[in-house]
């Protein structure tokens, strides 16, 4: 079936450290890939997306590249801030799947000053 | 800028009670959906709707009922609550991308702030 696997959390970093959150997927066809972020007490919001192989999504200093050969979409940021503390969800949408997204389990990021 | 509004934010029920979680959006989105969020399991799709009068089941529909009589509203009903339904529920909406504007769905969902439900 279609699924998304994320690294277990929490990920604990100091401010200005480099961040990587791993995400791999299993899907039929060629899905679109997304990263959503959930700040404490809020709903999820779209962080970035990529719709085809080798596309790079970017937003707010975060980046992720759609790697078809490794079925991955790892999230990276060069220098995290305390305000980046949140839960990050990787997700996929199948072609012709309307807006039905399949989410990973989420990875909590904690950034300390 | 209301966006997606969910009520109530918190609710405690006893086993067997019924209730409705309300969801309203003011963005004229065709697509609306309900997810539940449980620790270690991420978000799972319960039901969704691609337009008024059209609903369909997601991954975990059992024990839940939905209807879509207007574009704006998509209530989720629990007919007989069970402890296994203790969760945080999120409503999300978006454009289908297949209507007047054309194009394909973008995958960007707009989420409400969530409703935390406890069933004792």
Tab-separated table of C-alpha atoms in Angstrom:
chain	number	residue	atom	x	y	z
A	1	UNK	CA	0.000	0.000	0.000
A	2	UNK	CA	0.871	3.656	0.030
A	3	UNK	CA	2.767	4.822	3.082
A	4	UNK	CA	5.208	7.364	4.471
A	5	UNK	CA	7.944	6.560	6.974
A	6	UNK	CA	9.594	9.239	9.077
A	7	UNK	CA	12.425	9.102	11.554
A	8	UNK	CA	11.453	8.727	15.192
A	9	UNK	CA	11.663	11.791	17.374
A	10	UNK	CA	12.131	13.883	19.236
A	11	UNK	CA	15.032	15.538	17.471
A	12	UNK	CA	16.805	17.824	19.937
A	13	UNK	CA	19.143	20.504	18.601
A	14	UNK	CA	20.824	23.675	19.737
A	15	UNK	CA	20.063	26.931	17.986
A	16	UNK	CA	21.967	27.368	14.684
A	17	UNK	CA	22.548	23.618	14.290
A	18	UNK	CA	21.938	21.797	11.001
A	19	UNK	CA	18.687	19.875	10.725
A	20	UNK	CA	17.818	16.752	8.766
A	21	UNK	CA	14.542	14.878	9.171
A	22	UNK	CA	14.382	11.729	7.069
A	23	UNK	CA	11.312	10.741	5.074
A	24	UNK	CA	10.871	7.798	2.715
A	25	UNK	CA	7.736	6.707	0.922
A	26	UNK	CA	6.086	3.750	-0.773
A	27	UNK	CA	3.552	4.525	-3.469
A	28	UNK	CA	2.080	3.313	-6.720
A	29	UNK	CA	2.707	5.734	-9.527
A	30	UNK	CA	4.426	9.071	-9.035
A	31	UNK	CA	3.106	10.913	-5.998
A	32	UNK	CA	3.437	14.545	-5.034
A	33	UNK	CA	5.339	15.003	-1.769
A	34	UNK	CA	4.804	17.488	1.035
A	35	UNK	CA	6.124	18.650	4.366
A	36	UNK	CA	3.612	20.058	6.821
A	37	UNK	CA	4.458	21.710	10.155
A	38	UNK	CA	2.365	21.788	13.321
A	39	UNK	CA	3.231	24.420	15.920
A	40	UNK	CA	2.036	23.860	19.498
A	41	UNK	CA	-1.724	24.191	19.844
A	42	UNK	CA	-2.291	24.762	16.128
A	43	UNK	CA	-3.395	22.848	13.083
A	44	UNK	CA	-1.012	21.714	10.378
A	45	UNK	CA	0.185	24.116	7.714
A	46	UNK	CA	1.981	23.462	4.457
A	47	UNK	CA	5.726	24.089	4.663
A	48	UNK	CA	6.870	23.003	1.198
A	49	UNK	CA	6.096	20.596	-1.600
A	50	UNK	CA	7.508	18.914	-4.722
A	51	UNK	CA	5.447	17.425	-7.516
A	52	UNK	CA	7.977	15.477	-9.599
A	53	UNK	CA	11.348	13.791	-9.409
A	54	UNK	CA	14.349	16.071	-8.742
A	55	UNK	CA	12.088	18.988	-7.787
A	56	UNK	CA	13.280	20.924	-4.761
A	57	UNK	CA	10.729	22.518	-2.480
A	58	UNK	CA	11.829	25.364	-0.224
A	59	UNK	CA	10.315	27.766	2.275
A	60	UNK	CA	11.480	29.671	5.374
A	61	UNK	CA	15.004	28.279	4.998
A	62	UNK	CA	13.792	24.671	4.829
A	63	UNK	CA	14.474	22.530	1.750
A	64	UNK	CA	13.600	19.056	0.522
A	65	UNK	CA	14.425	17.329	-2.769
A	66	UNK	CA	12.218	14.673	-4.382
A	67	UNK	CA	14.514	11.672	-4.937
A	68	UNK	CA	12.730	9.046	-6.996
A	69	UNK	CA	15.673	6.626	-7.036
A	70	UNK	CA	15.748	6.436	-3.227
A	71	UNK	CA	12.006	7.206	-2.732
A	72	UNK	CA	12.958	9.915	-0.261
A	73	UNK	CA	12.076	13.508	0.582
A	74	UNK	CA	14.332	14.493	3.470
A	75	UNK	CA	13.790	17.867	5.143
A	76	UNK	CA	16.840	20.063	5.795
A	77	UNK	CA	17.621	23.435	7.277
A	78	UNK	CA	21.063	24.929	7.610
A	79	UNK	CA	20.555	26.822	10.881
A	80	UNK	CA	17.549	26.142	13.094
A	81	UNK	CA	15.956	28.648	15.448
A	82	UNK	CA	14.028	28.169	18.678
A	83	UNK	CA	10.910	29.214	16.768
A	84	UNK	CA	11.307	26.128	14.514
A	85	UNK	CA	10.324	23.880	17.430
A	86	UNK	CA	7.275	22.009	16.143
A	87	UNK	CA	6.118	18.661	14.788
A	88	UNK	CA	6.960	18.022	11.133
A	89	UNK	CA	4.883	15.691	8.960
A	90	UNK	CA	5.895	14.221	5.630
A	91	UNK	CA	2.991	13.367	3.318
A	92	UNK	CA	2.223	12.134	-0.174
A	93	UNK	CA	-0.657	12.574	-2.597
A	94	UNK	CA	-1.276	10.088	-5.362
A	95	UNK	CA	-1.996	11.157	-8.917
A	96	UNK	CA	-5.757	11.542	-9.364
A	97	UNK	CA	-6.084	11.212	-5.600
A	98	UNK	CA	-7.970	14.506	-5.222
A	99	UNK	CA	-6.621	16.070	-2.041
A	100	UNK	CA	-6.336	12.823	-0.079
A	101	UNK	CA	-2.981	12.927	1.668
A	102	UNK	CA	-1.187	10.017	3.338
A	103	UNK	CA	0.795	11.293	6.333
A	104	UNK	CA	3.790	9.974	8.185
A	105	UNK	CA	3.767	9.723	11.972
A	106	UNK	CA	5.398	13.098	12.490
A	107	UNK	CA	8.769	14.078	13.979
A	108	UNK	CA	8.978	16.456	16.911
A	109	UNK	CA	11.802	19.009	16.755
A	110	UNK	CA	12.980	20.723	19.915
A	111	UNK	CA	15.450	23.588	19.537
A	112	UNK	CA	17.108	25.029	22.633
A	113	UNK	CA	18.803	28.447	22.892
B	1	UNK	CA	-9.620	35.754	8.100
B	2	UNK	CA	-11.513	32.891	9.729
B	3	UNK	CA	-10.248	30.068	7.456
B	4	UNK	CA	-11.283	26.683	8.879
B	5	UNK	CA	-13.173	26.844	12.173
B	6	UNK	CA	-13.740	23.811	14.374
B	7	UNK	CA	-15.970	23.560	17.424
B	8	UNK	CA	-15.780	22.526	20.157
B	9	UNK	CA	-12.048	22.660	20.940
B	10	UNK	CA	-12.395	20.239	23.852
B	11	UNK	CA	-15.051	17.672	24.700
B	12	UNK	CA	-15.398	14.849	27.211
B	13	UNK	CA	-17.961	12.130	26.517
B	14	UNK	CA	-19.089	8.973	28.207
B	15	UNK	CA	-19.104	5.704	26.302
B	16	UNK	CA	-22.269	5.419	24.224
B	17	UNK	CA	-22.986	9.141	24.006
B	18	UNK	CA	-23.330	10.855	20.665
B	19	UNK	CA	-21.988	14.184	19.527
B	20	UNK	CA	-21.164	16.248	16.474
B	21	UNK	CA	-17.898	17.998	15.743
B	22	UNK	CA	-18.543	21.073	13.653
B	23	UNK	CA	-16.341	22.315	10.827
B	24	UNK	CA	-16.901	25.434	8.759
B	25	UNK	CA	-14.731	27.126	6.141
B	26	UNK	CA	-15.163	30.495	4.456
B	27	UNK	CA	-12.768	30.026	1.532
B	28	UNK	CA	-15.293	28.462	-0.878
B	29	UNK	CA	-13.271	25.252	-0.961
B	30	UNK	CA	-14.852	22.289	-2.725
B	31	UNK	CA	-12.882	19.680	-0.824
B	32	UNK	CA	-13.280	19.052	2.915
B	33	UNK	CA	-12.021	16.232	5.078
B	34	UNK	CA	-11.678	14.925	8.613
B	35	UNK	CA	-8.524	13.413	10.074
B	36	UNK	CA	-7.770	11.977	13.468
B	37	UNK	CA	-4.352	12.339	15.056
B	38	UNK	CA	-3.108	9.692	17.459
B	39	UNK	CA	0.337	9.319	19.074
B	40	UNK	CA	2.690	7.266	16.940
B	41	UNK	CA	0.189	7.023	14.091
B	42	UNK	CA	0.210	10.431	12.481
B	43	UNK	CA	-2.944	11.645	10.803
B	44	UNK	CA	-5.460	9.202	9.376
B	45	UNK	CA	-8.266	10.142	7.021
B	46	UNK	CA	-11.784	9.443	8.330
B	47	UNK	CA	-14.127	10.859	5.683
B	48	UNK	CA	-13.889	13.364	2.884
B	49	UNK	CA	-16.086	15.314	0.504
B	50	UNK	CA	-15.333	16.712	-2.950
B	51	UNK	CA	-18.391	18.959	-2.998
B	52	UNK	CA	-21.839	19.576	-1.540
B	53	UNK	CA	-23.874	16.386	-1.515
B	54	UNK	CA	-20.859	14.118	-2.093
B	55	UNK	CA	-19.040	12.225	0.655
B	56	UNK	CA	-16.791	9.186	0.770
B	57	UNK	CA	-14.932	7.058	3.272
B	58	UNK	CA	-11.293	7.401	4.131
B	59	UNK	CA	-8.959	5.025	5.905
B	60	UNK	CA	-10.764	4.789	9.282
B	61	UNK	CA	-14.492	5.558	8.769
B	62	UNK	CA	-16.071	3.110	11.230
B	63	UNK	CA	-18.043	4.764	14.023
B	64	UNK	CA	-18.274	8.112	12.215
B	65	UNK	CA	-20.870	9.680	9.981
B	66	UNK	CA	-20.681	12.781	7.781
B	67	UNK	CA	-22.879	14.834	5.491
B	68	UNK	CA	-22.224	17.828	3.248
B	69	UNK	CA	-25.366	19.861	2.661
B	70	UNK	CA	-23.512	23.125	1.984
B	71	UNK	CA	-20.109	24.068	0.605
B	72	UNK	CA	-19.155	25.704	3.910
B	73	UNK	CA	-19.977	23.013	6.479
B	74	UNK	CA	-18.811	19.441	7.024
B	75	UNK	CA	-19.894	18.065	10.423
B	76	UNK	CA	-18.533	14.806	11.832
B	77	UNK	CA	-20.939	12.729	13.904
B	78	UNK	CA	-20.082	10.115	16.481
B	79	UNK	CA	-23.217	8.029	16.901
B	80	UNK	CA	-22.117	5.976	19.925
B	81	UNK	CA	-18.772	7.083	21.308
B	82	UNK	CA	-16.161	4.511	22.302
B	83	UNK	CA	-12.868	4.966	24.215
B	84	UNK	CA	-11.010	4.066	20.992
B	85	UNK	CA	-12.310	7.328	19.550
B	86	UNK	CA	-10.341	9.374	22.067
B	87	UNK	CA	-8.183	11.477	19.769
B	88	UNK	CA	-7.515	14.909	18.325
B	89	UNK	CA	-9.665	15.586	15.281
B	90	UNK	CA	-8.718	17.927	12.482
B	91	UNK	CA	-10.872	19.291	9.731
B	92	UNK	CA	-9.098	20.347	6.538
B	93	UNK	CA	-10.238	21.952	3.298
B	94	UNK	CA	-8.836	22.885	-0.090
B	95	UNK	CA	-9.676	23.551	-3.698
B	96	UNK	CA	-10.259	20.508	-5.856
B	97	UNK	CA	-8.517	22.317	-8.643
B	98	UNK	CA	-10.883	20.736	-11.130
B	99	UNK	CA	-13.681	23.265	-11.176
B	100	UNK	CA	-13.993	26.686	-12.713
B	101	UNK	CA	-10.324	27.515	-12.259
B	102	UNK	CA	-9.209	24.262	-13.887
B	103	UNK	CA	-5.842	22.727	-13.204
B	104	UNK	CA	-5.032	19.834	-10.921
B	105	UNK	CA	-5.278	19.541	-7.146
B	106	UNK	CA	-2.359	21.205	-5.442
B	107	UNK	CA	-2.276	19.078	-2.325
B	108	UNK	CA	-2.325	22.098	-0.021
B	109	UNK	CA	-4.777	21.472	2.770
B	110	UNK	CA	-5.885	24.207	5.173
B	111	UNK	CA	-6.389	22.839	8.672
B	112	UNK	CA	-8.487	23.920	11.598
B	113	UNK	CA	-6.976	24.144	15.071
B	114	UNK	CA	-8.272	20.749	16.119
B	115	UNK	CA	-10.829	19.316	18.537
B	116	UNK	CA	-9.590	17.201	21.425
B	117	UNK	CA	-12.100	14.477	22.300
B	118	UNK	CA	-11.893	12.214	25.344
B	119	UNK	CA	-14.260	9.266	25.699
B	120	UNK	CA	-14.450	7.764	29.174
